[in-house]
């Protein structure tokens, strides 16, 4: 029996990870190796913090859920980030790219189940 | 976040996408190496004090940071919906590395990385990198 809470936490981790990627993308255009500039890049810092926040959630998921459930769930993050990219970055995602993303998700499912 | 209307931005040019893909490839290799090195360091079960002086642990952290920088540089050149799914290449490197150290590959692993590589090719082409 798989605890529902664990599934929700995992789904949250994938959403937070995708949000982190969105903010990293927004901050990436002002990336600099100078520490002072790096820390003032709010989008980049927010992205890094969101990514960091998703890590303990993922670790919890991997601990509580069977790998055959946890890994396929984590691959959902690529679907969320594509939806976020379309909504907030105006990226045009045509059928080919969606098929590619779904093949990647399918591959992760096949490896882990 | 939804308060500001998104700025219309044209798709990234093909050359930028190619650069982004190359950066993600190195990023995922770095992350896979980092995981392997960190696993060695963490499996030694010494104390925290010994861990922060462990060259494997430090190398793992350095690789993680370098991969993070590569990811940000990749995101600067490529679209998010191209760069992010390509991070799944990490799975491919793990399977190939386990083959390289003499582990037998199961059919599902071969099929899985074939699917991932087909997906990566489609996503890469969709960004104009073909």
XYZ file of N, CA, C and O in Angstrom, chain B residues 8 17-18 21 27-28 30 40 42 45-46 54 56-58 69 80 93 96 100-102 104 106 109 111 116 124 130:
116
model
N 7.186 38.746 -25.369
C 7.310 37.844 -26.500
C 8.782 37.671 -26.865
O 9.520 38.643 -26.906
N 20.968 26.790 -29.756
C 20.421 25.529 -29.263
C 21.500 24.452 -29.228
O 21.597 23.687 -28.272
N 22.342 24.443 -30.293
C 23.402 23.437 -30.337
C 24.379 23.630 -29.177
O 24.799 22.674 -28.539
N 22.771 22.395 -26.030
C 22.743 20.929 -25.928
C 24.115 20.398 -25.519
O 24.222 19.532 -24.642
N 26.988 18.881 -18.551
C 26.358 19.046 -17.235
C 25.892 17.700 -16.682
O 26.149 17.372 -15.519
N 25.226 16.893 -17.532
C 24.713 15.610 -17.039
C 25.851 14.626 -16.753
O 25.775 13.848 -15.801
N 28.821 15.532 -15.723
C 29.362 16.024 -14.445
C 28.520 15.578 -13.262
O 29.034 15.151 -12.231
N 30.831 7.080 -3.164
C 32.033 6.492 -2.575
C 32.332 7.142 -1.226
O 32.555 6.469 -0.219
N 30.314 8.817 0.804
C 29.298 8.619 1.834
C 29.231 7.167 2.298
O 28.757 6.888 3.396
N 31.246 5.791 5.742
C 30.712 5.832 7.107
C 31.711 6.330 8.130
O 31.832 5.791 9.227
N 32.495 7.317 7.767
C 33.308 7.994 8.768
C 32.489 9.157 9.301
O 31.370 9.382 8.845
N 37.432 14.627 3.202
C 37.547 13.530 2.241
C 37.679 14.087 0.825
O 36.798 14.811 0.361
N 37.235 12.696 -1.977
C 36.122 12.264 -2.819
C 34.903 13.150 -2.597
O 34.215 13.541 -3.531
N 34.636 13.456 -1.310
C 33.493 14.309 -0.976
C 33.670 15.698 -1.587
O 32.759 16.243 -2.211
N 34.877 16.251 -1.440
C 35.147 17.595 -1.967
C 35.069 17.604 -3.491
O 34.516 18.526 -4.090
N 26.697 25.332 -12.791
C 27.075 26.458 -13.650
C 26.810 26.116 -15.109
O 26.261 26.920 -15.872
N 13.975 26.631 -22.213
C 13.764 25.785 -21.039
C 13.159 24.441 -21.429
O 13.568 23.392 -20.917
N 23.784 7.943 -19.013
C 25.180 7.804 -18.568
C 25.306 6.770 -17.461
O 26.268 6.023 -17.405
N 25.133 3.357 -19.056
C 26.357 3.084 -19.813
C 27.538 2.856 -18.867
O 28.376 1.972 -19.107
N 30.001 -0.277 -18.411
C 31.456 -0.136 -18.539
C 32.193 -0.830 -17.388
O 33.294 -1.338 -17.577
N 31.579 -0.833 -16.201
C 32.261 -1.493 -15.085
C 31.869 -2.964 -14.990
O 32.136 -3.628 -13.987
N 31.263 -3.491 -16.036
C 31.078 -4.930 -16.130
C 29.747 -5.476 -15.655
O 29.570 -6.683 -15.592
N 25.857 -6.533 -16.033
C 25.040 -6.959 -17.172
C 23.835 -6.047 -17.281
O 23.206 -5.703 -16.280
N 20.027 -5.193 -18.230
C 18.743 -5.844 -18.443
C 18.103 -5.253 -19.695
O 18.426 -4.150 -20.112
N 16.512 -1.904 -19.316
C 17.426 -0.756 -19.273
C 17.815 -0.326 -20.677
O 17.867 0.864 -20.990
N 16.044 -0.863 -23.445
C 14.866 -0.248 -24.070
C 14.661 1.155 -23.519
O 14.349 2.096 -24.261
N 14.819 7.065 -24.225
C 15.287 8.387 -23.777
C 16.102 9.052 -24.885
O 15.929 10.238 -25.183
N 15.932 17.771 -29.299
C 17.036 18.537 -29.862
C 16.708 19.065 -31.251
O 16.917 20.230 -31.549
N 19.226 20.114 -35.459
C 19.549 18.989 -36.351
C 20.455 19.426 -37.496
O 20.411 20.566 -37.905
